[in-house]
Short mmCIF file of C-alpha atoms and ligand atoms in Angstrom, two decimals:
data_model
loop_
_atom_site.label_atom_id
_atom_site.label_comp_id
_atom_site.label_asym_id
_atom_site.label_seq_id
_atom_site.Cartn_x
_atom_site.Cartn_y
_atom_site.Cartn_z
CA UNK A 1 36.95 -98.53 157.06
CA UNK A 2 39.74 -95.93 156.89
CA UNK A 3 41.28 -97.00 160.28
CA UNK A 4 44.80 -98.30 159.64
CA UNK A 5 44.86 -97.17 156.07
CA UNK A 6 47.98 -95.48 154.67
CA UNK A 7 47.48 -91.68 154.39
CA UNK A 8 49.68 -89.33 152.39
CA UNK A 9 49.39 -85.68 153.47
CA UNK A 10 50.24 -83.32 150.67
CA UNK A 11 49.94 -79.54 150.15
CA UNK A 12 49.17 -77.74 146.88
CA UNK A 13 51.82 -75.67 145.08
CA UNK A 14 52.01 -72.06 146.17
CA UNK A 15 51.70 -69.23 143.54
CA UNK A 16 54.94 -67.96 145.15
CA UNK A 17 56.95 -71.21 144.44
CA UNK A 18 59.32 -69.26 142.17
CA UNK A 19 60.56 -67.27 145.31
CA UNK A 20 61.60 -70.56 147.06
CA UNK A 21 64.62 -71.09 149.23
CA UNK A 22 67.61 -72.29 147.20
CA UNK A 23 70.86 -73.46 148.83
CA UNK A 24 72.75 -75.58 146.44
CA UNK A 25 70.99 -74.73 143.15
CA UNK A 26 70.96 -71.62 141.00
CA UNK A 27 67.53 -70.06 140.41
CA UNK A 28 66.10 -71.12 136.98
CA UNK A 29 62.58 -70.26 135.72
CA UNK A 30 59.85 -72.57 137.19
CA UNK A 31 56.71 -73.28 135.15
CA UNK A 32 54.05 -73.01 137.75
CA UNK A 33 51.34 -74.64 135.69
CA UNK A 34 53.67 -77.65 134.93
CA UNK A 35 54.72 -77.79 138.66
CA UNK A 36 50.99 -78.21 139.56
CA UNK A 37 50.49 -80.83 136.89
CA UNK A 38 53.57 -82.78 138.08
CA UNK A 39 52.32 -82.44 141.69
CA UNK A 40 49.03 -83.89 140.66
CA UNK A 41 50.76 -86.82 139.02
CA UNK A 42 52.84 -87.27 142.18
CA UNK A 43 49.58 -87.56 144.15
CA UNK A 44 48.37 -90.08 141.57
CA UNK A 45 51.51 -92.17 142.15
CA UNK A 46 50.80 -92.09 145.93
CA UNK A 47 47.34 -93.37 145.25
CA UNK A 48 48.78 -96.14 143.04
CA UNK A 49 50.93 -97.01 146.04
CA UNK A 50 47.82 -97.55 148.15
CA UNK A 51 47.70 -94.26 149.97
CA UNK A 52 44.65 -92.14 150.54
CA UNK A 53 45.86 -88.67 149.63
CA UNK A 54 44.81 -85.83 151.97
CA UNK A 55 45.61 -82.69 150.09
CA UNK A 56 45.89 -79.49 152.10
CA UNK A 57 45.21 -76.18 150.35
CA UNK A 58 48.27 -74.16 149.17
CA UNK A 59 49.71 -71.58 151.50
CA UNK A 60 50.57 -68.84 148.92
CA UNK A 61 52.45 -66.68 151.39
CA UNK A 62 54.93 -69.55 151.92
CA UNK A 63 56.85 -70.35 148.70
CA UNK A 64 58.09 -73.72 149.99
CA UNK A 65 54.93 -74.97 151.70
CA UNK A 66 54.44 -77.69 149.02
CA UNK A 67 57.42 -79.49 150.66
CA UNK A 68 55.30 -80.71 153.56
CA UNK A 69 57.74 -83.29 154.61
CA UNK A 70 59.83 -80.76 156.30
CA UNK A 71 57.29 -79.52 158.81
CA UNK A 72 56.60 -82.75 160.70
CA UNK A 73 57.93 -86.17 161.64
CA UNK A 74 54.99 -88.48 161.85
CA UNK A 75 55.55 -91.79 163.80
CA UNK A 76 52.97 -94.37 164.63
CA UNK A 77 52.66 -93.01 168.18
CA UNK A 78 53.24 -89.28 167.87
CA UNK A 79 53.58 -86.43 165.36
CA UNK A 80 56.45 -84.06 166.07
CA UNK A 81 55.97 -80.69 164.49
CA UNK A 82 59.40 -79.32 163.45
CA UNK A 83 61.05 -75.95 163.76
CA UNK A 84 62.44 -75.39 160.31
CA UNK A 85 66.01 -74.19 159.98
CA UNK A 86 64.96 -71.88 157.10
CA UNK A 87 63.40 -68.86 158.75
CA UNK A 88 61.11 -68.20 155.83
CA UNK A 89 59.54 -71.68 156.53
CA UNK A 90 58.95 -71.31 160.28
CA UNK A 91 55.31 -70.35 160.07
CA UNK A 92 54.31 -73.16 157.78
CA UNK A 93 53.96 -75.34 160.80
CA UNK A 94 50.72 -74.05 162.29
CA UNK A 95 48.43 -75.52 159.71
CA UNK A 96 50.36 -78.74 159.58
CA UNK A 97 49.97 -79.13 163.34
CA UNK A 98 46.23 -78.50 162.99
CA UNK A 99 45.84 -81.08 160.40
CA UNK A 100 47.94 -83.80 162.10
CA UNK A 101 46.09 -83.41 165.46
CA UNK A 102 43.23 -85.34 163.78
CA UNK A 103 45.51 -88.44 163.77
CA UNK A 104 48.16 -88.21 166.46
CA UNK A 105 49.13 -86.57 169.73
CA UNK A 106 51.32 -83.67 168.69
CA UNK A 107 54.61 -82.44 170.08
CA UNK A 108 56.94 -79.64 168.95
CA UNK A 109 60.63 -78.95 168.40
CA UNK A 110 61.29 -75.65 170.37
CA UNK A 111 63.73 -72.77 170.08
CA UNK A 112 66.83 -73.11 169.93
CA UNK A 113 66.27 -76.41 168.23
CA UNK A 114 65.89 -76.56 164.46
CA UNK A 115 64.97 -79.60 162.55
CA UNK A 116 63.40 -80.36 159.11
CA UNK A 117 61.74 -83.59 158.15
CA UNK A 118 63.99 -83.91 155.11
CA UNK A 119 66.78 -84.72 157.55
CA UNK A 120 64.86 -87.57 159.15
CA UNK A 121 65.18 -91.19 157.90
CA UNK A 122 63.33 -93.76 159.95
CA UNK A 123 64.36 -97.40 159.64
CA UNK A 124 62.41 -99.46 162.09
CA UNK A 125 63.05 -98.11 165.56
CA UNK A 126 66.11 -96.21 164.50
CA UNK A 127 65.68 -92.55 163.49
CA UNK A 128 68.68 -91.20 161.59
CA UNK A 129 68.89 -87.47 161.91
CA UNK A 130 71.00 -85.53 159.42
CA UNK A 131 73.07 -82.73 160.92
CA UNK A 132 72.57 -80.38 157.98
CA UNK A 133 72.29 -76.58 157.51
CA UNK A 134 68.64 -76.92 158.50
CA UNK A 135 68.83 -79.31 161.54
CA UNK A 136 70.98 -78.55 164.58
CA UNK A 137 72.15 -80.52 167.65
CA UNK A 138 69.47 -79.00 169.87
CA UNK A 139 66.79 -80.19 167.40
CA UNK A 140 68.29 -83.69 167.28
CA UNK A 141 68.44 -83.89 171.06
CA UNK A 142 64.82 -82.74 171.38
CA UNK A 143 63.81 -85.40 168.83
CA UNK A 144 65.61 -88.06 170.82
CA UNK A 145 63.90 -87.01 174.16
CA UNK A 146 60.50 -86.91 172.48
CA UNK A 147 60.79 -90.44 170.87
CA UNK A 148 62.71 -92.38 173.42
CA UNK A 149 59.54 -93.09 175.49
CA UNK A 150 58.35 -95.07 172.36
CA UNK A 151 61.45 -97.03 172.07
CA UNK A 152 63.17 -95.08 169.25
CA UNK A 153 66.90 -94.45 169.16
CA UNK A 154 67.97 -91.22 167.36
CA UNK A 155 71.33 -91.45 165.57
CA UNK A 156 72.85 -88.09 164.32
CA UNK A 157 74.46 -88.39 160.86
CA UNK A 158 76.84 -85.72 159.41
CA UNK A 159 75.71 -84.50 156.07
CA UNK A 160 77.60 -82.16 153.72
CA UNK A 161 77.23 -80.86 150.26
CA UNK A 162 73.51 -81.21 150.05
CA UNK A 163 70.34 -79.82 151.61
CA UNK A 164 69.07 -82.66 153.74
CA UNK A 165 69.94 -86.18 154.82
CA UNK A 166 67.34 -87.55 152.49
CA UNK A 167 69.02 -85.75 149.53
CA UNK A 168 71.84 -88.15 150.26
CA UNK A 169 70.22 -91.42 151.31
CA UNK A 170 66.74 -93.01 151.35
CA UNK A 171 65.27 -96.40 151.71
CA UNK A 172 64.26 -97.89 148.25
CA UNK A 173 63.00 -101.29 149.46
CA UNK A 174 62.96 -103.10 152.79
CA UNK A 175 66.53 -103.48 153.88
CA UNK A 176 68.04 -101.50 150.94
CA UNK A 177 69.20 -97.90 150.94
CA UNK A 178 70.28 -95.75 147.93
CA UNK A 179 73.26 -93.51 148.82
CA UNK A 180 75.33 -90.70 147.42
CA UNK A 181 78.62 -91.22 149.31
CA UNK A 182 79.86 -87.70 148.36
CA UNK A 183 77.33 -86.33 150.78
CA UNK A 184 76.91 -88.97 153.52
CA UNK A 185 78.96 -91.99 154.69
CA UNK A 186 76.98 -95.16 154.59
CA UNK A 187 78.98 -96.54 157.57
CA UNK A 188 76.12 -95.91 160.06
CA UNK A 189 73.82 -98.00 157.91
CA UNK A 190 75.98 -101.10 158.27
CA UNK A 191 73.15 -103.64 158.33
CA UNK A 192 71.54 -102.44 155.14
CA UNK A 193 72.22 -103.29 151.51
CA UNK A 194 73.68 -100.22 149.98
CA UNK A 195 73.13 -99.20 146.34
CA UNK A 196 75.23 -96.31 145.03
CA UNK A 197 73.82 -93.56 142.88
CA UNK A 198 75.30 -93.29 139.39
CA UNK A 199 78.17 -90.73 139.63
CA UNK A 200 76.60 -88.59 136.81
CA UNK A 201 73.38 -88.36 138.87
CA UNK A 202 74.16 -86.71 142.22
CA UNK A 203 70.54 -86.00 143.02
CA UNK A 204 69.55 -89.65 142.43
CA UNK A 205 69.52 -90.74 146.09
CA UNK A 206 66.00 -89.48 146.92
CA UNK A 207 63.42 -92.14 146.27
CA UNK A 208 60.04 -92.47 148.11
CA UNK A 209 59.30 -96.06 149.17
CA UNK A 210 55.78 -96.50 150.28
CA UNK A 211 54.80 -99.84 151.94
CA UNK A 212 51.11 -99.51 151.07
CA UNK A 213 48.00 -101.30 152.27
CA UNK A 214 46.88 -104.79 151.17
CA UNK A 215 50.42 -105.77 150.10
CA UNK A 216 50.67 -102.90 147.68
CA UNK A 217 54.01 -101.04 147.78
CA UNK A 218 55.88 -98.78 145.35
CA UNK A 219 59.07 -96.86 144.96
CA UNK A 220 58.31 -93.46 143.54
CA UNK A 221 61.31 -92.18 141.58
CA UNK A 222 62.23 -89.23 139.44
CA UNK A 223 62.60 -89.63 135.68
CA UNK A 224 65.63 -87.19 135.83
CA UNK A 225 67.87 -90.04 137.13
CA UNK A 226 67.56 -92.84 134.53
CA UNK A 227 71.02 -94.42 135.09
CA UNK A 228 70.44 -94.99 138.81
CA UNK A 229 66.86 -95.98 138.07
CA UNK A 230 68.01 -98.79 135.69
CA UNK A 231 70.43 -100.00 138.35
CA UNK A 232 67.51 -100.20 140.86
CA UNK A 233 65.30 -102.06 138.42
CA UNK A 234 68.11 -104.48 137.52
CA UNK A 235 68.38 -105.22 141.27
CA UNK A 236 64.62 -106.07 141.33
CA UNK A 237 63.30 -102.78 142.78
CA UNK A 238 60.28 -101.86 140.59
CA UNK A 239 59.94 -98.11 140.16
CA UNK A 240 56.97 -95.80 139.61
CA UNK A 241 58.83 -93.15 137.57
CA UNK A 242 57.46 -89.60 137.44
CA UNK A 243 58.70 -86.25 136.16
CA UNK A 244 59.12 -83.65 138.90
CA UNK A 245 61.44 -81.31 137.07
CA UNK A 246 59.78 -78.11 138.24
CA UNK A 247 59.79 -79.21 141.93
CA UNK A 248 63.45 -80.11 141.50
CA UNK A 249 64.20 -76.62 140.39
CA UNK A 250 62.92 -75.51 143.82
CA UNK A 251 65.41 -77.97 145.36
CA UNK A 252 62.59 -80.45 146.13
CA UNK A 253 62.46 -84.12 145.50
CA UNK A 254 60.00 -87.06 145.73
CA UNK A 255 60.10 -87.54 149.49
CA UNK A 256 59.63 -83.94 150.42
CA UNK A 257 56.16 -83.45 148.91
CA UNK A 258 54.30 -85.80 151.31
CA UNK A 259 54.03 -87.12 154.86
CA UNK A 260 53.01 -90.80 154.67
CA UNK A 261 51.67 -92.51 157.78
CA UNK A 262 49.05 -94.91 159.00
CA UNK A 263 45.66 -93.37 159.63
C1 CIR B 301 63.89 -75.39 150.82
O1 CIR B 301 64.98 -75.07 150.51
O2 CIR B 301 63.40 -75.46 151.95
C2 CIR B 301 62.96 -75.88 149.63
N1 CIR B 301 63.26 -75.00 148.48
C3 CIR B 301 63.17 -77.30 149.28
C4 CIR B 301 62.83 -78.30 150.41
C5 CIR B 301 62.98 -79.65 149.97
N2 CIR B 301 62.62 -80.52 151.06
C6 CIR B 301 63.06 -81.71 151.20
O3 CIR B 301 63.78 -82.26 150.39
N3 CIR B 301 62.63 -82.46 152.23
#
């Protein structure tokens, strides 16, 4: 029975990845073949975490389409298709909506709202929404209106210096968040245990915690942040460490390459 199973929706790496959006990084050469290998190993890590991986075909005309997290916010009750703040990414949403309809009623963030899934951190019934260069107040208000009927509270969070809220803070284990305080204040997460990134690893706050089926769970973490990784392991957070160097050159990270939800 697949009902209730954890699914991870992914999308293959576009041939055009090297033309990706870059906001805080300089363009450096991306090895496309290696990017695809790393993406395959990322999908393997999702399977180890107990997910069934549903891999959508690449959209070669959209360089950033591999970063499928940004095009939807999937809750147990509803999938909200976003309206990406990056104009080059706006038309990635059609195929995501078509795919998600199989599992959820689908709603949509509308103009003038912009919102990207990388700005959304859900902790229980609280949805923290980063106010970043990609997500505006109208997008956050629409998200609040769409999710209030299901008992969610949306909390806007100022973000600066990085691309998305989840560049600055993610959940690494139940009740524990990993934070880069240069980019977000942890004050709004006052009931959580807070772990700080190592100052030499500003990109270290993005971890993908997957609470998998049958008691399996995992925290997928990039090999590029070994100091912060050691801190997490010393605190009893076991990591599944993978190399995502080529996706990081496109300003991506481990959360952004999947949408994880109950089937
Ligand atoms: C972009 O700028 O949209 C892509 N190059 C990177 C998106 C990364 N997404 C994410 O962290 N959720």
